[in-house]
PDB file of C-alpha atoms in Angstrom:
ATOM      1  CA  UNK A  26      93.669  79.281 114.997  1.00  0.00           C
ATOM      2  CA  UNK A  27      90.390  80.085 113.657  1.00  0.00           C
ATOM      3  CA  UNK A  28      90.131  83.042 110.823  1.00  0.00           C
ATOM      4  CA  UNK A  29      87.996  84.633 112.898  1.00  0.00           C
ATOM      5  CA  UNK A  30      90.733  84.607 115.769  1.00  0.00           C
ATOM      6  CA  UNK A  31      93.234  85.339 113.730  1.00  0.00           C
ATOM      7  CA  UNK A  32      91.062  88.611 113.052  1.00  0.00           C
ATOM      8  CA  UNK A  33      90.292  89.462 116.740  1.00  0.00           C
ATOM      9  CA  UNK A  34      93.688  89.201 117.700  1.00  0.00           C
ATOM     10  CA  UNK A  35      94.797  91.338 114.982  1.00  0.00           C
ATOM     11  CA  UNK A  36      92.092  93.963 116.123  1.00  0.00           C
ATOM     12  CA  UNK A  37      93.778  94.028 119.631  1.00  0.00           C
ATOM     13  CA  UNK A  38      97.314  93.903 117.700  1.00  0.00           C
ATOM     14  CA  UNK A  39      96.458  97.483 115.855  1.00  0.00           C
ATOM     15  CA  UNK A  40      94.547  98.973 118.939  1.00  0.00           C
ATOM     16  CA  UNK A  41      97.743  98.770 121.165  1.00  0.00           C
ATOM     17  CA  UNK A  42      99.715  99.725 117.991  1.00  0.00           C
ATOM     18  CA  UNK A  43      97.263 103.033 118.256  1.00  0.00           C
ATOM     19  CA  UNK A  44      97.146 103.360 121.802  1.00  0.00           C
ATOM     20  CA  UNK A  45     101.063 103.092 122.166  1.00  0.00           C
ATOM     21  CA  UNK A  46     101.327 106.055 120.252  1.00  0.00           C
ATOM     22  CA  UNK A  47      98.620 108.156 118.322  1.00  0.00           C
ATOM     23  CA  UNK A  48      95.516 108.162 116.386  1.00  0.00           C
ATOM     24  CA  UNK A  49      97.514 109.208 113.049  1.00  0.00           C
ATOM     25  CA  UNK A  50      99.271 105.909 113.527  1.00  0.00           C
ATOM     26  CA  UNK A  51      96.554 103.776 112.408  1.00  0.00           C
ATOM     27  CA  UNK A  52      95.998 106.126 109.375  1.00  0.00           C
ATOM     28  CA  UNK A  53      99.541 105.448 108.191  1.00  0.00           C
ATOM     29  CA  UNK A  54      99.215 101.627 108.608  1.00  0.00           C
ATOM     30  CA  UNK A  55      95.822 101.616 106.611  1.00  0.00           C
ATOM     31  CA  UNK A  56      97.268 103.452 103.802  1.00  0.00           C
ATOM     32  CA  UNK A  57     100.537 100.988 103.263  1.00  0.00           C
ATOM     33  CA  UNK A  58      98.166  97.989 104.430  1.00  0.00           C
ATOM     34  CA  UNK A  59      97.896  97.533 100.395  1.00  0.00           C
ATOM     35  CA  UNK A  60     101.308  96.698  99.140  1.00  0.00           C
ATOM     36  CA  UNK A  61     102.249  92.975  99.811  1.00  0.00           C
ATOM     37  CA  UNK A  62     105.815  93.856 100.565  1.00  0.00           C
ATOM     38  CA  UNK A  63     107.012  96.724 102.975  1.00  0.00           C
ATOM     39  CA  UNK A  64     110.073  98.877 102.459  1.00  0.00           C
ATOM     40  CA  UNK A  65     110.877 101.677 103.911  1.00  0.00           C
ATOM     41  CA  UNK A  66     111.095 104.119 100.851  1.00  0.00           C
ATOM     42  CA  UNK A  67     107.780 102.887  99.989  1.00  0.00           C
ATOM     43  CA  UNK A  68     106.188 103.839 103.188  1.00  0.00           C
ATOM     44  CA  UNK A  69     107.676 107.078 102.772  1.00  0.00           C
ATOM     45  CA  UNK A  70     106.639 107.247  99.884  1.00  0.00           C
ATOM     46  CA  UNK A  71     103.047 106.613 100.881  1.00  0.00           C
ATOM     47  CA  UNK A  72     103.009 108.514 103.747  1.00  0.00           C
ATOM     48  CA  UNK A  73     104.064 111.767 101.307  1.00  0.00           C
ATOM     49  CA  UNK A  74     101.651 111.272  98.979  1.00  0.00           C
ATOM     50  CA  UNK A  75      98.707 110.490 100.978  1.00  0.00           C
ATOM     51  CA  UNK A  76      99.084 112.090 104.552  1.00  0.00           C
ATOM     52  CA  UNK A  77     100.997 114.818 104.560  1.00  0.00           C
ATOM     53  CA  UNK A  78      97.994 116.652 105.683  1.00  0.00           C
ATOM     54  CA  UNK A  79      96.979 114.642 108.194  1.00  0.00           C
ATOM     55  CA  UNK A  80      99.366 115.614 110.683  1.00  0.00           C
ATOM     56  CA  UNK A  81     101.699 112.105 110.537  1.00  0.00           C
ATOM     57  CA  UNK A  82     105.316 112.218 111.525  1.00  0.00           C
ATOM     58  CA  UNK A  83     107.939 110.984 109.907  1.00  0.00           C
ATOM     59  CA  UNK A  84     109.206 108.902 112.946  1.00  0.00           C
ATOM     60  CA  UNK A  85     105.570 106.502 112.518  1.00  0.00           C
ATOM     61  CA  UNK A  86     107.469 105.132 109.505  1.00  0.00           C
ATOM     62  CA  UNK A  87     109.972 103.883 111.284  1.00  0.00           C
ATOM     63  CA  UNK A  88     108.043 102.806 114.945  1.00  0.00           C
ATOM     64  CA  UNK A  89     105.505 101.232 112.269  1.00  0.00           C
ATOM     65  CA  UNK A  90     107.975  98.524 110.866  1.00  0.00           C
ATOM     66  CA  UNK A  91     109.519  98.074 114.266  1.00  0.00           C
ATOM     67  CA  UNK A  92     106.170  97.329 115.969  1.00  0.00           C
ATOM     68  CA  UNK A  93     104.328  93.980 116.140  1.00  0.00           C
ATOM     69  CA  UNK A  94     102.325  94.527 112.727  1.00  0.00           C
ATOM     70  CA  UNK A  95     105.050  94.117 110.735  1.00  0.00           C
ATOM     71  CA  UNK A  96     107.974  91.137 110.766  1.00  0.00           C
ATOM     72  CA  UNK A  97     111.135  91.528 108.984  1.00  0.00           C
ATOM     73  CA  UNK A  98     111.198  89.299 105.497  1.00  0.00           C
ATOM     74  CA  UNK A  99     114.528  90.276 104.345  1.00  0.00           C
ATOM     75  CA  UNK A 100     116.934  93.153 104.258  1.00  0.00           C
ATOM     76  CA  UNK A 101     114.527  96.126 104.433  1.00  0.00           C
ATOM     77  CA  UNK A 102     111.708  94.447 103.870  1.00  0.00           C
ATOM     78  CA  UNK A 103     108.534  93.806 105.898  1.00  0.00           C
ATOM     79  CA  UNK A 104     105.216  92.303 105.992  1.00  0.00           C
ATOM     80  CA  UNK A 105     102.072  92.248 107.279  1.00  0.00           C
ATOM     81  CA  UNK A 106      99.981  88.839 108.485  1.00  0.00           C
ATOM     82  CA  UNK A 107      96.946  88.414 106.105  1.00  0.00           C
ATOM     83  CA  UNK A 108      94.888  89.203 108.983  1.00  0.00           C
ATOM     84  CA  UNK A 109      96.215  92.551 110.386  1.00  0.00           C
ATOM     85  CA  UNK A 110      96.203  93.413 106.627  1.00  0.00           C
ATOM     86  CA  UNK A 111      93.124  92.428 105.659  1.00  0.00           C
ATOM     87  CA  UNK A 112      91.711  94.441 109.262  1.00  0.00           C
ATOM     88  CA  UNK A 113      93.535  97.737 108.056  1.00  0.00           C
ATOM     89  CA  UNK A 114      92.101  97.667 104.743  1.00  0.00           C
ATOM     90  CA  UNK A 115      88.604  97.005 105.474  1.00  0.00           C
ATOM     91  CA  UNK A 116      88.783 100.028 108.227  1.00  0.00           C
ATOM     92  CA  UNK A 117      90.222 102.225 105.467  1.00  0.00           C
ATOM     93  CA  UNK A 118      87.421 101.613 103.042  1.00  0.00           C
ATOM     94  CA  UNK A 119      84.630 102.183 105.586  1.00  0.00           C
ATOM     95  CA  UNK A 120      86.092 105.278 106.871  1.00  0.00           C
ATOM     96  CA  UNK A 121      83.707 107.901 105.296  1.00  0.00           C
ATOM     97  CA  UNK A 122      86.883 110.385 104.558  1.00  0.00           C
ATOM     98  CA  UNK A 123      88.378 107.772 102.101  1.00  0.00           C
ATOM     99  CA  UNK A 124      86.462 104.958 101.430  1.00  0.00           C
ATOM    100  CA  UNK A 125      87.279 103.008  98.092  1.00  0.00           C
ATOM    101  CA  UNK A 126      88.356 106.007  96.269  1.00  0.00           C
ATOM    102  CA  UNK A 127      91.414 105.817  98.408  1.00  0.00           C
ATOM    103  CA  UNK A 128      91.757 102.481  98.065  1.00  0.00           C
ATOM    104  CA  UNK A 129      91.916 102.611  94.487  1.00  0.00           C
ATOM    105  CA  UNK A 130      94.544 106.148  94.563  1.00  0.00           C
ATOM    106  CA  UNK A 131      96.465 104.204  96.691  1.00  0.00           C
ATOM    107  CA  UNK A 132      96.826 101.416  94.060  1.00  0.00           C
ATOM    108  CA  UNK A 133      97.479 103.380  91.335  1.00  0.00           C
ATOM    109  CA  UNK A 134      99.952 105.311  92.839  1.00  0.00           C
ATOM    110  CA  UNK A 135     101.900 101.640  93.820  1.00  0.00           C
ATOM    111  CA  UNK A 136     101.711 100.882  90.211  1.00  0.00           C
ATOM    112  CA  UNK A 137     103.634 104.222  89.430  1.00  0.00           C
ATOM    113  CA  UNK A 138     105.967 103.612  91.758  1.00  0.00           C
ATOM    114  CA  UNK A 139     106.212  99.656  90.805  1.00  0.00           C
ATOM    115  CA  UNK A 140     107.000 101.323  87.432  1.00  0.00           C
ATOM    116  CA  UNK A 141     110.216 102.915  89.166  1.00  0.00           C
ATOM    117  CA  UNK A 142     111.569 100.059  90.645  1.00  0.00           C
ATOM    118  CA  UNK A 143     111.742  98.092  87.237  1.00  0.00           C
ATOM    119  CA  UNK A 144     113.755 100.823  85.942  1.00  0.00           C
ATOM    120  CA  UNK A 145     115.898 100.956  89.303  1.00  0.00           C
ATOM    121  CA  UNK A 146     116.059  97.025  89.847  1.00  0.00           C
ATOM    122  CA  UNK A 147     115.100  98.344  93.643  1.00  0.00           C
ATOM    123  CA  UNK A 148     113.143  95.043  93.702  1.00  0.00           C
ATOM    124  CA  UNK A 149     113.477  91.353  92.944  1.00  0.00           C
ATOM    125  CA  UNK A 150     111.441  90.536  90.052  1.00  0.00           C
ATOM    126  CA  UNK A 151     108.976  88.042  91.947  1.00  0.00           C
ATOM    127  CA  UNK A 152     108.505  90.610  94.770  1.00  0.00           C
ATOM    128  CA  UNK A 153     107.713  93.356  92.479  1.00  0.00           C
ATOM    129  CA  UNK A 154     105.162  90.937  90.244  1.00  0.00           C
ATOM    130  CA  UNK A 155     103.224  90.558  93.419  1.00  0.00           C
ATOM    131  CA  UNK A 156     103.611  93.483  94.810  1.00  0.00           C
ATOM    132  CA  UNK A 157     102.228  94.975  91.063  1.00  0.00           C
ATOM    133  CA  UNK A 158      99.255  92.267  91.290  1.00  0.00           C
ATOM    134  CA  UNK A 159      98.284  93.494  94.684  1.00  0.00           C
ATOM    135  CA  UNK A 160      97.611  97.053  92.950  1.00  0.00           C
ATOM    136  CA  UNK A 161      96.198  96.323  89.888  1.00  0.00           C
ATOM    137  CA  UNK A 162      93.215  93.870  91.656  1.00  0.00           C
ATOM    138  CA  UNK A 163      91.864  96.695  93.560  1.00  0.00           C
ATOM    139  CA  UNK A 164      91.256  98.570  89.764  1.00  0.00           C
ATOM    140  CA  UNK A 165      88.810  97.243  87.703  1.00  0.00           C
ATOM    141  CA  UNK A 166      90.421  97.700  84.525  1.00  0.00           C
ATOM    142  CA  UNK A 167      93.233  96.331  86.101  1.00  0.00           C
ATOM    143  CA  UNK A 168      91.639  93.186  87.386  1.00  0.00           C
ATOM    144  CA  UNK A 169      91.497  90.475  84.632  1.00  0.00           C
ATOM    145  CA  UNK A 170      94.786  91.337  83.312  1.00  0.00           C
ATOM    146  CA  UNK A 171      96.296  90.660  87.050  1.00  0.00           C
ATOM    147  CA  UNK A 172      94.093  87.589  87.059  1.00  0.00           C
ATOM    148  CA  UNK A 173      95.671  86.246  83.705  1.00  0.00           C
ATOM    149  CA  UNK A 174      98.961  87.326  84.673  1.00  0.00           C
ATOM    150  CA  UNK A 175      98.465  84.842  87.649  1.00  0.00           C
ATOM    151  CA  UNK A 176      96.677  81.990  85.735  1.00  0.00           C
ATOM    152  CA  UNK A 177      99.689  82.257  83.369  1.00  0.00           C
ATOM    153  CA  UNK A 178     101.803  81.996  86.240  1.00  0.00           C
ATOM    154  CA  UNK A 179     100.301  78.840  87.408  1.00  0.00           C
ATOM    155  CA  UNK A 180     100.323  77.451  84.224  1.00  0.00           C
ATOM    156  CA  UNK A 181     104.192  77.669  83.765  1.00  0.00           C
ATOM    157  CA  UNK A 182     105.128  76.663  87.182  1.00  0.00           C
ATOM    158  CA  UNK A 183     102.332  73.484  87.331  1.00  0.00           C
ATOM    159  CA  UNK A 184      98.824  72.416  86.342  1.00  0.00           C
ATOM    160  CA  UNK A 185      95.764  74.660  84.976  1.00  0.00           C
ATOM    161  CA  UNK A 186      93.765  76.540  86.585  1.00  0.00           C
ATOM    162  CA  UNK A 187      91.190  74.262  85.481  1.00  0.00           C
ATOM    163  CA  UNK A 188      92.465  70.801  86.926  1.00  0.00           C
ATOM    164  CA  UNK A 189      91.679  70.327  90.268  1.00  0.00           C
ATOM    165  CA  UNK A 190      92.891  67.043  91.487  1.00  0.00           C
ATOM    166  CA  UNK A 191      96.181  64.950  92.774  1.00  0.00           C
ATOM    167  CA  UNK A 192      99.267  66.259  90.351  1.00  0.00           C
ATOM    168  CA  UNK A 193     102.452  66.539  91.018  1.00  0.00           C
ATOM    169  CA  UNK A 194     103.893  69.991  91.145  1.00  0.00           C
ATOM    170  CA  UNK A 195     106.594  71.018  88.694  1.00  0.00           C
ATOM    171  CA  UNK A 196     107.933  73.510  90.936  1.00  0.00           C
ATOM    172  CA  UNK A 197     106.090  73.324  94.265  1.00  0.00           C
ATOM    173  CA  UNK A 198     107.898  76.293  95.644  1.00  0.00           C
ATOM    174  CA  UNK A 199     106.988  78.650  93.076  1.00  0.00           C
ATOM    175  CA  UNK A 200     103.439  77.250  93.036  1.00  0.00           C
ATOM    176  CA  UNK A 201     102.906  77.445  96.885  1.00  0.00           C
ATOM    177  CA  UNK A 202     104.044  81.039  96.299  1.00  0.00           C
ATOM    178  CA  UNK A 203     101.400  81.808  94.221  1.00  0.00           C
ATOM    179  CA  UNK A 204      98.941  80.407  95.691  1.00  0.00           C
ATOM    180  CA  UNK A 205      99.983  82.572  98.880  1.00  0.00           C
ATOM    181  CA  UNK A 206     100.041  85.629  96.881  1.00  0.00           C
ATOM    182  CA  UNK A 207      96.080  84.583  95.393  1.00  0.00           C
ATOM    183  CA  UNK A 208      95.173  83.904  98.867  1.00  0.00           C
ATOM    184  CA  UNK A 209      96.329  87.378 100.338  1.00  0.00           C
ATOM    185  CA  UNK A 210      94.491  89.315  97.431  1.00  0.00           C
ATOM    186  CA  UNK A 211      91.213  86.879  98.076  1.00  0.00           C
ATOM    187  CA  UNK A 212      88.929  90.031  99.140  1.00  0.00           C
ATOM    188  CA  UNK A 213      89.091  91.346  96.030  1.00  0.00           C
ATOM    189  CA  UNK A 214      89.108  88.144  93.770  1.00  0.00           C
ATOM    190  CA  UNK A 215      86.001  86.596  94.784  1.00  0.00           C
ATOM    191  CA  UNK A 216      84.484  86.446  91.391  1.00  0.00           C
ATOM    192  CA  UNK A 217      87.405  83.910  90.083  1.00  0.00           C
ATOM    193  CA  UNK A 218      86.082  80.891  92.341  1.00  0.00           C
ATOM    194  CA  UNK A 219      88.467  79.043  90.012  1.00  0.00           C
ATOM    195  CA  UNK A 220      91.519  80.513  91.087  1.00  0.00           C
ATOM    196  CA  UNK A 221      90.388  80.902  94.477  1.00  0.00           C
ATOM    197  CA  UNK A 222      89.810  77.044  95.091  1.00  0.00           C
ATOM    198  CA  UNK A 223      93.360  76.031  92.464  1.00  0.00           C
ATOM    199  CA  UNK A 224      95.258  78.108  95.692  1.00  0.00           C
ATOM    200  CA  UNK A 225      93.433  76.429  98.087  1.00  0.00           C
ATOM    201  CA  UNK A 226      94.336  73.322  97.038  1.00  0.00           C
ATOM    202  CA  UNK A 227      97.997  73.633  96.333  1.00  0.00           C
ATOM    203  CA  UNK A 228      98.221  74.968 100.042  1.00  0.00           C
ATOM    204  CA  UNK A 229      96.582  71.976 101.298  1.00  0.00           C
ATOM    205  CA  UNK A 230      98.504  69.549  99.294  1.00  0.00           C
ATOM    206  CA  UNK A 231     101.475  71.538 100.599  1.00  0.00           C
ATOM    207  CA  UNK A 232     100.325  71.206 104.004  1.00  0.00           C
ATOM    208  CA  UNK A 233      98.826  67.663 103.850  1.00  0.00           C
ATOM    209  CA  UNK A 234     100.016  65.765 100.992  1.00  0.00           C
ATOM    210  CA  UNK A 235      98.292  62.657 101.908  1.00  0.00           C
ATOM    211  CA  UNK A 236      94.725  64.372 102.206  1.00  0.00           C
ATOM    212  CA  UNK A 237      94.407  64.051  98.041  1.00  0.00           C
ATOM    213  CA  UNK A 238      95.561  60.573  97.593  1.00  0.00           C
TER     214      UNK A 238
END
């Protein structure tokens, strides 16, 4: 499927979502559209810091990991596809209430509470590095630390950054989940073409190992 169907049918996917329910739905999936990983604390969490004026119940926490944006990963844990996430995000920052400001409060605030769980070990330590990446790439001072953090990452687990071409992965698990992690924050990495392309490739060697021999 195309990107560009994968984003059409993710469109229709949020629309019922809406429609099924209210309009203060959508608002609550924008605002926990950010974080990689899903919990339900944290969308409680979310949902009490940032909308507790706007009229959402507590019950949309619930019917929102239940419905069709959101599959289960794991004991309490949920996900978005890249492309209904992606969709929610870019509606958030072009409504004229919030725009990037919230985008940016809403990252913060993830960091803060990112901060918790490594106190609380309330996540593993690989979901909570990527779930603290996906915060600190939407703040600028945040950015290039998240990106060496990453490039480090890669670095450990495989090749550079830098060395594009056939190489056998070290640990081709860890790698490939890297490269998905890189590939979900893409919107707001586009100024590390580097990165961008080291991701692509590991996911197509992953996917077609004979394409680079």
């Amino acid at each position: 499927m195309s990107a560009t169907a994968e984003l059409e049918r993710a469109s229709h996917a949020i629309d019922r979502f809406v429609r099924e329910f209210q309009p203060v739905y959508g608002l609550l999936a924008q605002h926990v559209a950010l974080p990689l990983v899903l919990t339900p604390e944290l969308v409680n969490f979310i949902r009490n810091r940032f909308l507790r004026a706007d009229g959402v119940p507590w019950v949309a926490e619930v019917d929102l990991l239940l419905s069709d944006l959101c599959r289960p990963a794991g004991f309490e844990l949920y996900v978005m596809s890249s492309a209904v996430r992606s969709h929610l995000l870019r509606k958030l920052e072009q409504d004229e209430r919030f725009g990037r400001q919230r985008l940016e409060a809403i990252a913060r605030s993830l960091m803060t509470y990112n901060h918790y769980l490594s106190r609380t070990n309330g996540l593993s330590a690989p979901l909570l590095q990527a779930q603290q990446w996906a915060a600190m790439v939407y703040l600028q001072p945040q950015r290039e630390a998240a990106v060496r953090e990453i490039t480090a990452e890669f670095a450990q687990h495989g090749a550079t950054v830098s060395e594009v071409g056939p190489f056998p992965p070290i640990q081709p698990a860890e790698l490939a989940r890297l490269a998905q992690i890189v590939q979900e924050l893409a919107p707001e990495l586009q100024e590390y073409g580097d990165l961008l392309e080291y991701a692509r490739l590991i996911t197509q060697v992953r996917a077609q190992p004979q394409a680079i021999r």
